[in-house]
Coordinates of N, CA and C in Angstrom, one line a residue:
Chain L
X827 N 40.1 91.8 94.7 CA 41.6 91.8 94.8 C 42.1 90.4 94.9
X828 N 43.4 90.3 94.1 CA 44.1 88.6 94.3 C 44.5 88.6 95.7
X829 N 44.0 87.2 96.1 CA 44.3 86.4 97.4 C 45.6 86.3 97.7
X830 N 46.4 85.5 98.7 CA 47.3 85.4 98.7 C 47.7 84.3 97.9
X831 N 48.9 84.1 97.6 CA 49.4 83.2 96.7 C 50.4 82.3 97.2
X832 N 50.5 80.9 97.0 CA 51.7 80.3 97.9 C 52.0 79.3 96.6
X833 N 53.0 78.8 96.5 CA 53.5 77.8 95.3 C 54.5 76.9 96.2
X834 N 55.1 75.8 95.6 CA 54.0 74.9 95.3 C 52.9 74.4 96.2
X835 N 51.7 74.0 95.1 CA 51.1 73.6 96.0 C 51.0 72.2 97.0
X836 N 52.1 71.3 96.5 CA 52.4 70.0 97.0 C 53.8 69.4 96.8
X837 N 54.4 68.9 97.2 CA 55.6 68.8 97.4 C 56.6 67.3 98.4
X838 N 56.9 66.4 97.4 CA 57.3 65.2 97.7 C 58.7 65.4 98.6
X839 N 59.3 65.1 99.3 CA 60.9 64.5 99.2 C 61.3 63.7 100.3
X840 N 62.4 63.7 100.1 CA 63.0 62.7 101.1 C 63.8 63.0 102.2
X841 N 63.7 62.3 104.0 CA 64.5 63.3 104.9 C 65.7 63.1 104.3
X842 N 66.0 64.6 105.2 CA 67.6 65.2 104.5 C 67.6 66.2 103.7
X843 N 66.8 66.0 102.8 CA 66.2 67.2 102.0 C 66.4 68.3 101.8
X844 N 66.5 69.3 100.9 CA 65.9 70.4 101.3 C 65.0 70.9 100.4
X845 N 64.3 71.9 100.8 CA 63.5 72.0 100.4 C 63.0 73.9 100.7
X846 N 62.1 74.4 99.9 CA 61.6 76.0 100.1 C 60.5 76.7 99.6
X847 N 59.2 76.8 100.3 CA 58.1 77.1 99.7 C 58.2 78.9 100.1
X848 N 57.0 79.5 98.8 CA 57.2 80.5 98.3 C 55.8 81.3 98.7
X849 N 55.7 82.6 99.1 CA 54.3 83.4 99.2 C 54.3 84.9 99.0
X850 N 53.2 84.7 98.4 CA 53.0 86.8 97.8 C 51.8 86.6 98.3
X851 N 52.1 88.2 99.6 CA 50.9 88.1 100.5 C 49.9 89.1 99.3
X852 N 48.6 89.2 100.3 CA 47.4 90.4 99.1 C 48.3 91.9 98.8
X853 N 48.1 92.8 97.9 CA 49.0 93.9 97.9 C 48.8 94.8 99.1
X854 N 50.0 95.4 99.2 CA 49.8 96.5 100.6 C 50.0 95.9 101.8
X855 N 49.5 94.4 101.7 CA 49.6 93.8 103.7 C 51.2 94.2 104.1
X856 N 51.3 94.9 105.1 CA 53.1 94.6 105.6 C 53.1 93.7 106.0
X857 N 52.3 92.8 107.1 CA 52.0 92.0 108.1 C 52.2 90.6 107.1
X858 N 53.0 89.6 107.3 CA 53.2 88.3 106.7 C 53.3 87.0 108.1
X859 N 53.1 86.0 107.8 CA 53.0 85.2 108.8 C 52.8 83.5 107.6
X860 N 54.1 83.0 108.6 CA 54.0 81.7 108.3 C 53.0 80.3 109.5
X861 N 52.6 79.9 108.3 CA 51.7 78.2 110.2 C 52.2 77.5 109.2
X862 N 52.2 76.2 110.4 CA 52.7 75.3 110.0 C 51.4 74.3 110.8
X863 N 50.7 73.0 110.1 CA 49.3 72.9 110.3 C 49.6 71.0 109.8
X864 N 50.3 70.5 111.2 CA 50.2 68.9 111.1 C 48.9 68.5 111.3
X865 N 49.0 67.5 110.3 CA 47.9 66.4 110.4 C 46.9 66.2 111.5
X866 N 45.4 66.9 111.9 CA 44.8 66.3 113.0 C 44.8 67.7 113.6
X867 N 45.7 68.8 113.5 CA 45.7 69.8 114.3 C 45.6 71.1 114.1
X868 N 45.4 72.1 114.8 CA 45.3 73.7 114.1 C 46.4 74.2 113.9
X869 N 46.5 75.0 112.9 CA 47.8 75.6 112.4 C 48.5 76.4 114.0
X870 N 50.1 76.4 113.5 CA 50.9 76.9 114.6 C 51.9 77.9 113.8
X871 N 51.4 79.2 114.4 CA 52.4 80.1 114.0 C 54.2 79.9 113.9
X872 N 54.7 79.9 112.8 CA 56.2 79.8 113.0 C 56.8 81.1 113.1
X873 N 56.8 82.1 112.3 CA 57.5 83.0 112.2 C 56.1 84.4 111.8
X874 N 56.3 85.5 112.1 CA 55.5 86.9 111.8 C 57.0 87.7 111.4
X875 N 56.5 88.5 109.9 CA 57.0 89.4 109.3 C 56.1 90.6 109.7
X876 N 56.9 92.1 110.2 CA 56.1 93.4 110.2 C 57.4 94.0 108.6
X877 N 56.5 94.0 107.3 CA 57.3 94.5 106.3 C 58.4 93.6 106.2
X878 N 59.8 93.8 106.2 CA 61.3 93.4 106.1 C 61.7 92.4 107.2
X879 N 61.1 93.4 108.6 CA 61.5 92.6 109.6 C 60.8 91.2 110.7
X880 N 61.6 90.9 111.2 CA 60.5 89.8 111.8 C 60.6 90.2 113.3
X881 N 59.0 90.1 113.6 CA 58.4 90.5 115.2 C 58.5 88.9 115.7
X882 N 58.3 88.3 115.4 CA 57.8 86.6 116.2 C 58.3 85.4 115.7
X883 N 59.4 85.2 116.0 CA 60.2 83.7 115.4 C 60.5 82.4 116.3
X884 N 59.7 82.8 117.6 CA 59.7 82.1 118.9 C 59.4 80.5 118.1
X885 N 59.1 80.1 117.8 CA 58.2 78.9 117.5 C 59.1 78.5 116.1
X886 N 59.9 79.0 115.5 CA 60.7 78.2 114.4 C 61.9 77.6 115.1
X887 N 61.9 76.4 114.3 CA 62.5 75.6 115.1 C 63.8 75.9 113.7
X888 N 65.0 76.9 114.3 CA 65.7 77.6 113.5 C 67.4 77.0 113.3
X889 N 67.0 75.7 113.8 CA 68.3 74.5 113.4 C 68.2 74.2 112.0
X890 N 67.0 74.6 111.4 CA 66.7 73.6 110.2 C 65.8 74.5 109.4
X891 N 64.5 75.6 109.9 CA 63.8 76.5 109.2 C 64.4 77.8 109.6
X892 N 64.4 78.4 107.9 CA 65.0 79.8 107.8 C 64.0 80.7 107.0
X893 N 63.4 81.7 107.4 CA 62.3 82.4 106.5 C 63.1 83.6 105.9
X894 N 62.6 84.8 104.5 CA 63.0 85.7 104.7 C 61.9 86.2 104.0
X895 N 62.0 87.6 104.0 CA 61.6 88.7 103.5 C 62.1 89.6 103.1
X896 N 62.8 89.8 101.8 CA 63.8 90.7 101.5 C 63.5 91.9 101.4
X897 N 62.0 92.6 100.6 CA 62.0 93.3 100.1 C 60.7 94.0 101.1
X898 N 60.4 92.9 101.8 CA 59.3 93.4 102.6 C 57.7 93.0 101.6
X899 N 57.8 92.4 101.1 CA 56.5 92.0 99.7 C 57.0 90.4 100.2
X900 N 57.0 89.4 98.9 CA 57.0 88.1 99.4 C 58.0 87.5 100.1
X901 N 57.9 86.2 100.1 CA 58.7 85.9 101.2 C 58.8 84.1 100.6
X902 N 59.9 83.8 101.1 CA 60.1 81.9 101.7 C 60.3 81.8 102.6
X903 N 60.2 80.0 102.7 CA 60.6 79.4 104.1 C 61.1 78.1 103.7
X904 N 62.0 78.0 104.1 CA 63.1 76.9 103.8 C 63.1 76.0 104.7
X905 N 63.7 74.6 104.6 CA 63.6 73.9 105.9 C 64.7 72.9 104.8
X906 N 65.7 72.8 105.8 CA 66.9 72.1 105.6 C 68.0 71.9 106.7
X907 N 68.0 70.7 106.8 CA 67.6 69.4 106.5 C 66.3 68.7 106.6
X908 N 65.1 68.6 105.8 CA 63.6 68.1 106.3 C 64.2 66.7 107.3
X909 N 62.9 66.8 107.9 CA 63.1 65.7 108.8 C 60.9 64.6 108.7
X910 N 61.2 63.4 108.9 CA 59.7 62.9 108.3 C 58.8 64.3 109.7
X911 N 59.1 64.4 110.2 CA 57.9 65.1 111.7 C 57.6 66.5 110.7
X912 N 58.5 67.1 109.5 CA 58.3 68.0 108.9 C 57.0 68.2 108.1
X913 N 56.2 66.9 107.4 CA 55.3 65.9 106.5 C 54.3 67.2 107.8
X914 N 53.6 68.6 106.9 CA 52.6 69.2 107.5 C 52.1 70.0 106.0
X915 N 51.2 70.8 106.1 CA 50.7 71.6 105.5 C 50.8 73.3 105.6
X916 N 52.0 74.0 105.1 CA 52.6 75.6 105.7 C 52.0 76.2 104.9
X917 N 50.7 77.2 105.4 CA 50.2 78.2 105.4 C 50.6 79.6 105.1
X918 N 50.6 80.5 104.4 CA 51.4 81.8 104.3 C 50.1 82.5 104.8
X919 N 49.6 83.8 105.0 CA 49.2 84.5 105.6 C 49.7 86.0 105.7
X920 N 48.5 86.9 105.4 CA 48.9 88.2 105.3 C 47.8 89.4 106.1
X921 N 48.0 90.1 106.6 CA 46.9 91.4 107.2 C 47.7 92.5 106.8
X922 N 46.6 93.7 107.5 CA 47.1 95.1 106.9 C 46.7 95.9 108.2
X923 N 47.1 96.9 108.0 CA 47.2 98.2 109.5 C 45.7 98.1 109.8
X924 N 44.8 98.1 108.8 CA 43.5 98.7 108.9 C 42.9 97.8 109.7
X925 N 43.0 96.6 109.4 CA 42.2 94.8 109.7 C 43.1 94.0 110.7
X926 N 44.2 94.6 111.4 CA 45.4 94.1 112.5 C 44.9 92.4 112.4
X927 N 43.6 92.5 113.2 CA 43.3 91.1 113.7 C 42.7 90.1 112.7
X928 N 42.6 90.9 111.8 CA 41.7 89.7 110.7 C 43.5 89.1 109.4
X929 N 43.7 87.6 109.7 CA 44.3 87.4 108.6 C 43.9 86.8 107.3
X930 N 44.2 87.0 106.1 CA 43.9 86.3 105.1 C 44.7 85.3 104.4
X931 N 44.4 84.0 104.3 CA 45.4 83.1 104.2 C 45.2 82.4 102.9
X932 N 46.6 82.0 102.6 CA 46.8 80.8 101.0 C 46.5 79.4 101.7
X933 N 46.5 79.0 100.2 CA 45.8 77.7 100.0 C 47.0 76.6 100.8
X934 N 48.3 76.8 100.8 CA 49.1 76.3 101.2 C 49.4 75.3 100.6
X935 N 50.8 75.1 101.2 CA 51.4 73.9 100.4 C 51.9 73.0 101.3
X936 N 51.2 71.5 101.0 CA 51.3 70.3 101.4 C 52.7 69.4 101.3
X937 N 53.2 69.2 102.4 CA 54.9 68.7 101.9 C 54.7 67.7 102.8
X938 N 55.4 66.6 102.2 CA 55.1 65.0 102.2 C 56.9 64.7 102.3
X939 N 57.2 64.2 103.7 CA 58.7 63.9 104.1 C 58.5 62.3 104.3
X940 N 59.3 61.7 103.3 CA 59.6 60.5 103.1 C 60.7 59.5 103.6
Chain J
X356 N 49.1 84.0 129.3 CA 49.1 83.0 128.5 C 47.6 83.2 128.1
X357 N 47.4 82.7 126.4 CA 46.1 82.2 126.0 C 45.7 81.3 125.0
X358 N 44.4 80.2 125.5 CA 44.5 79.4 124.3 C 43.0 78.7 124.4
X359 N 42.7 77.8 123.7 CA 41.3 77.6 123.3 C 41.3 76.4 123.1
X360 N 40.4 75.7 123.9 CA 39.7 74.2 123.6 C 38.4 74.2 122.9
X361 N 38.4 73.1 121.2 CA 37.1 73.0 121.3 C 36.6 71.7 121.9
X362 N 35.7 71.1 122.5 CA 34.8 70.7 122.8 C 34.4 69.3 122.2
X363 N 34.5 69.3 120.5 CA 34.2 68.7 120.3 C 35.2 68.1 118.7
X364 N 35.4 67.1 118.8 CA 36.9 66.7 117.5 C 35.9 66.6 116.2
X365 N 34.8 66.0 116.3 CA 33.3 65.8 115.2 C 32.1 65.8 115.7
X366 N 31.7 66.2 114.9 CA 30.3 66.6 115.2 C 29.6 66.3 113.5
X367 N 28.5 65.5 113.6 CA 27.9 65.3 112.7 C 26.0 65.7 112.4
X368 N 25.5 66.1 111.9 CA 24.3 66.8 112.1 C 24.0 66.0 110.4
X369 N 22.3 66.5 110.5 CA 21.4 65.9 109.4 C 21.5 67.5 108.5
X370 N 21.5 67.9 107.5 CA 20.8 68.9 106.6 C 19.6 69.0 107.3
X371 N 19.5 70.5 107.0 CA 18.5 71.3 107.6 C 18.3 71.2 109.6
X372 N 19.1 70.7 110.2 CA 18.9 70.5 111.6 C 20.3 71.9 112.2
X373 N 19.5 72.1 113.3 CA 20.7 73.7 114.1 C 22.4 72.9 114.0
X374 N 23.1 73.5 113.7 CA 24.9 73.3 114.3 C 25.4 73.9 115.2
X375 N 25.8 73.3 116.6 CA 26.9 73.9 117.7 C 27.8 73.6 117.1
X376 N 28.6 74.4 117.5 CA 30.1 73.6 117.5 C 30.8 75.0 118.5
X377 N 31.5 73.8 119.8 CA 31.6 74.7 121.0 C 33.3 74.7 121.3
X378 N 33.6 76.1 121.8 CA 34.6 76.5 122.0 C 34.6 77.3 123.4
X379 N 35.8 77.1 124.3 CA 36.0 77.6 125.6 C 37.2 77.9 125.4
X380 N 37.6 79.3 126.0 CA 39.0 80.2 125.1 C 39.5 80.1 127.1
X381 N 40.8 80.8 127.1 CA 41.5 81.1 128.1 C 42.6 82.4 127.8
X382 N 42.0 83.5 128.4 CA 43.1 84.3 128.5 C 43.4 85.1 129.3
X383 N 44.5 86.2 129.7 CA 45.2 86.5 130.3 C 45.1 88.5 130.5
X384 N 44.3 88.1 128.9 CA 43.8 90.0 128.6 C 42.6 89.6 127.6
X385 N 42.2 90.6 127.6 CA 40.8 91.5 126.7 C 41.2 90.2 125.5
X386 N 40.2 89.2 125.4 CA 40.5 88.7 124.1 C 39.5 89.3 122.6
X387 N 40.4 88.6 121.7 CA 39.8 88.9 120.6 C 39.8 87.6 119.7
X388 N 38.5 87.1 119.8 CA 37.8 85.8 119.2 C 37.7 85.5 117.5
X389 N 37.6 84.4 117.2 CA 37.7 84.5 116.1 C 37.1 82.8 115.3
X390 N 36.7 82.5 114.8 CA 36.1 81.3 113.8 C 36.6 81.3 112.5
X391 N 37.1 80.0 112.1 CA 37.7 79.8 110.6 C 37.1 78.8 110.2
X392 N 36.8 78.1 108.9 CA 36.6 77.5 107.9 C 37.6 77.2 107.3
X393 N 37.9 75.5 107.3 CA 38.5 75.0 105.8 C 38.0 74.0 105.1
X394 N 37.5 74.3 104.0 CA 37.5 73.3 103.3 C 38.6 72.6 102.7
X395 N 38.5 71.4 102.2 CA 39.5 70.3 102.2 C 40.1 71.1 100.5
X396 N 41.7 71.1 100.7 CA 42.5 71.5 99.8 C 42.1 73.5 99.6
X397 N 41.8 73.8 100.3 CA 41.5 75.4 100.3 C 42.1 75.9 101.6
X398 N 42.2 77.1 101.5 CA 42.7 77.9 102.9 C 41.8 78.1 103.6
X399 N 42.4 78.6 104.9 CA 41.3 79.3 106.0 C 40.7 80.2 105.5
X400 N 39.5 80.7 105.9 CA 38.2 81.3 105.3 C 38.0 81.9 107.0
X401 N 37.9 83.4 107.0 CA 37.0 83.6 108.4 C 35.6 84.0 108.3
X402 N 35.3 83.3 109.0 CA 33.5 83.3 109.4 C 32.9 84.4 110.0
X403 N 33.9 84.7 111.5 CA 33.1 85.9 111.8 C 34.4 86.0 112.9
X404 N 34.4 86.9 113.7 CA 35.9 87.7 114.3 C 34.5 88.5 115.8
X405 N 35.3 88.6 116.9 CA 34.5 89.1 118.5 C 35.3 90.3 118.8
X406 N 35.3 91.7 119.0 CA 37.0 92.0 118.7 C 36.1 93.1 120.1
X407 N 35.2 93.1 120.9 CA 35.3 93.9 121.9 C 34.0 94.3 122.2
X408 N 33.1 94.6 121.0 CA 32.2 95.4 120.3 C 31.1 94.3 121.0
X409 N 30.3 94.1 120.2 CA 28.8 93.5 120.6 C 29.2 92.1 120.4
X410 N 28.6 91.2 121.8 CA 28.8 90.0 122.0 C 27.7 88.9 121.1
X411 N 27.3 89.6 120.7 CA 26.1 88.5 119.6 C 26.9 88.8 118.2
X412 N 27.9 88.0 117.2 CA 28.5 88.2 116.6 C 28.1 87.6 114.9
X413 N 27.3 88.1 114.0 CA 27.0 87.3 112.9 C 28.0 87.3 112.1
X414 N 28.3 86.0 111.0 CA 29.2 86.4 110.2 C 28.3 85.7 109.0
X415 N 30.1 85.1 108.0 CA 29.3 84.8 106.6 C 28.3 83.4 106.5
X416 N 27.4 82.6 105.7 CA 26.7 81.7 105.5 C 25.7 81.4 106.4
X417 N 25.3 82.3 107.5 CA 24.3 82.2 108.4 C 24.9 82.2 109.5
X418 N 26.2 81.5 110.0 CA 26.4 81.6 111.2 C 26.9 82.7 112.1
X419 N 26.9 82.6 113.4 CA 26.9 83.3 114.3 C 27.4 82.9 115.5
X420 N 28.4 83.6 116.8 CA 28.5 83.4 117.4 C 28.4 84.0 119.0
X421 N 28.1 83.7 120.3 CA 27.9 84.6 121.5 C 29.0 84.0 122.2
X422 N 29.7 85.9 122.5 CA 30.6 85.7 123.2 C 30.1 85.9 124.9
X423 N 30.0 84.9 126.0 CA 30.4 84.7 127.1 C 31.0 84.9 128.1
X424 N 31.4 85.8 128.5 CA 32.7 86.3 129.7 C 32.4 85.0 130.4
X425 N 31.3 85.0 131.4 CA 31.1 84.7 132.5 C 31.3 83.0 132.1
X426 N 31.3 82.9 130.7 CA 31.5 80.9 131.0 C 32.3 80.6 129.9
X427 N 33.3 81.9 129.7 CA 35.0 81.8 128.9 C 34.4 81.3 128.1
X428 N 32.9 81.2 127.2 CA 32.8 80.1 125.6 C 32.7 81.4 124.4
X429 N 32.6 80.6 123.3 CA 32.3 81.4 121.9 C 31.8 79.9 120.9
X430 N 31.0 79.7 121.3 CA 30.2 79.0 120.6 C 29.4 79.5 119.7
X431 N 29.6 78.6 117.9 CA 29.3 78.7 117.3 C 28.3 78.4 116.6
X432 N 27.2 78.7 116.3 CA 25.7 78.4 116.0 C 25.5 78.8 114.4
X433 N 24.5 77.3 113.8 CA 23.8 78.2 112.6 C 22.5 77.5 112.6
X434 N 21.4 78.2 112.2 CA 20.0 77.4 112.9 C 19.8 76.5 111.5
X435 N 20.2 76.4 110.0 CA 20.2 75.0 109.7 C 21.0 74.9 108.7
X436 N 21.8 73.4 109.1 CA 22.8 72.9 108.0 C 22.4 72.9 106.8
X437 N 23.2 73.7 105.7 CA 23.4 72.6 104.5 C 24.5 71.9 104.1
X438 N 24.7 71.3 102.9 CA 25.4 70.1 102.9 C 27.0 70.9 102.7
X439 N 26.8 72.2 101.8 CA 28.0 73.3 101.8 C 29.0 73.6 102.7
X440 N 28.1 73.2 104.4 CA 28.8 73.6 105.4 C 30.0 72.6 106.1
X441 N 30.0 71.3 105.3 CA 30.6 70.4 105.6 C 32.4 70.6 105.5
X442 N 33.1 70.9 106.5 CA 34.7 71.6 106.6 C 34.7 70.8 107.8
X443 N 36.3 71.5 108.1 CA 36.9 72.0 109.9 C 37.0 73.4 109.8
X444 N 36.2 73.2 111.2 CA 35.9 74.7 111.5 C 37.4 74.8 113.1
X445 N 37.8 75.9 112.8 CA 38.4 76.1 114.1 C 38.5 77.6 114.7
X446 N 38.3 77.3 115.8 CA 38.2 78.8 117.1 C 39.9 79.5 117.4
X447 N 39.7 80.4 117.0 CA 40.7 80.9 117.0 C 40.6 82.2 118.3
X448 N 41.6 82.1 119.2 CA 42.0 83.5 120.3 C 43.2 84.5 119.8
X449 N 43.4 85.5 119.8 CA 44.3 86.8 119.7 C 44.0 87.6 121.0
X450 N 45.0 88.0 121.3 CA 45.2 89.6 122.2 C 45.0 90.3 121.4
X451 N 43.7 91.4 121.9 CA 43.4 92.4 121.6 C 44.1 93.5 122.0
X452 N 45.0 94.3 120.8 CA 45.4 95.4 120.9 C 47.2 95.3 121.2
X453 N 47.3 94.0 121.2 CA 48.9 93.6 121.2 C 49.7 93.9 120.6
X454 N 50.7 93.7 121.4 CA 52.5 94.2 119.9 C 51.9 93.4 118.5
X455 N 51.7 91.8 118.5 CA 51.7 91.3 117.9 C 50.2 90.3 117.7
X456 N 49.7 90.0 116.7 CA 48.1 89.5 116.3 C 48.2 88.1 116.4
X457 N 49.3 87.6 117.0 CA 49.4 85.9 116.9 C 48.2 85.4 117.2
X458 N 47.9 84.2 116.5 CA 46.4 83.9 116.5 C 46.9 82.3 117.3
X459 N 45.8 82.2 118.2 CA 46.0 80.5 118.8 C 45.2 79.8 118.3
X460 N 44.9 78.8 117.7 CA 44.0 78.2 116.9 C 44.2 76.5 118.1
X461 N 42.6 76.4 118.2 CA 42.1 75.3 118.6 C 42.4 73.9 117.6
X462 N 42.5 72.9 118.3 CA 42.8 71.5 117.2 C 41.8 71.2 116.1
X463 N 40.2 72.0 116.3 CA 39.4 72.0 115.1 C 38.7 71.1 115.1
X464 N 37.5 71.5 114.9 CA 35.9 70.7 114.9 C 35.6 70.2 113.3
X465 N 35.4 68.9 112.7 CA 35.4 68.6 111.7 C 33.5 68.3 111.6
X466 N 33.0 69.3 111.0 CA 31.8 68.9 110.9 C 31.3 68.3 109.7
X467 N 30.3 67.0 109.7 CA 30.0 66.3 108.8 C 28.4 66.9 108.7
X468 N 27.9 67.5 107.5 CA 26.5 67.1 107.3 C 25.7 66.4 106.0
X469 N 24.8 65.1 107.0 CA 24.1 64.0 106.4 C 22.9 64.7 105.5
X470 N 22.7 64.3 104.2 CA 21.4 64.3 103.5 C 20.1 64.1 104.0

């Protein structure tokens, strides 16, 4: 089965920015989950999608990042105005009813705040 | 609350010599343990997952890990390096059986192995 998928995979700009990366989790997962994974450290959950809606947004720092999930299938995450502390590597992530605890993750994409 | 220290920032071993790489979790309920793999420019990869069941836990490429009540660890073992295994590995904790699967991920063990 295809992995998850995340585009772009890298990503230049300047603070102030904006900016919005993209993910199509494996087929079927309802369960979607953004990390966000600075330099040196282990990824940190920003936001959990169950389908459409979101269970866990405690940790998005929601002055500036806005996630959605329209359709309950893929999803973005936006961050505007970027700020340089932004410069991490965001993760998309997906599970399914069967596997709760096991997630499968994309390659991610690397954003570079200038 | 729960979260996970590893032990060790690098760890460097020879090819063909055993790999630790150690982790001490903290939590609050019944945890549910977990080990990842990344190689550089790839995603996390899970190695092997503790989820209640049997405390001797094997997963993919040989390694394995024993989960510990009594000394809160999940230390990860493979009896010998190859050069393939060269990533950051990180320990991951979850609440077993929770509203939600949030995973706590440790700052991650970068292991180097020498020829």
């Amino acid at each position: 089965e295809a992995g998850v998928a995340q585009s772009p995979r890298y990503k230049i700009i300047e603070k102030r920015q904006s900016v919005a990366f993209w993910c199509n989790p494996i087929s079927g997962h309802a369960t979607l989950y953004w990390y966000q994974q600075i330099l040196g450290q282990g990824p940190k959950l920003l936001i959990q999608f169950q389908n459409n809606g979101v269970v866990d947004d405690s940790q998005l720092p929601k002055d500036r990042f806005s996630a959605e999930r329209l359709k309950g299938v893929d999803s973005t995450l936006k961050i505007q105005p970027a700020k340089l502390e932004d410069s991490a590597v965001y993760l998309c992530a997906s599970s399914s009813r069967s596997s709760y605890n096991e997630q499968f993750f994309g390659p991610g994409t690397r954003l570079t705040v200038l | 609350a729960q979260s996970v220290t590893q032990l060790d920032s690098h760890v460097s071993v020879s090819e063909g010599t055993p790999v630790l790489l150690r982790c001490n979790y903290s939590s609050s309920y019944s945890p549910s343990l977990f080990w990842y793999v990344q190689h550089p420019n790839k995603g996390l990869q899970l190695l092997l997952k503790y989820t209640s069941a049997a405390t001797l836990v094997k997963g993919i490429n040989g390694f394995e890990a024993e989960f510990k009540k009594s000394e809160t660890s999940f230390h990860l073992t493979k009896p010998s390096a190859h050069m393939s295994d060269a990533a950051e590995y990180f320990c991951v904790v979850t609440r077993t059986g929770g509203a939600t699967n949030k995973l706590i991920f440790g700052t991650g063990t970068l292991l180097a192995v020498q020829p």
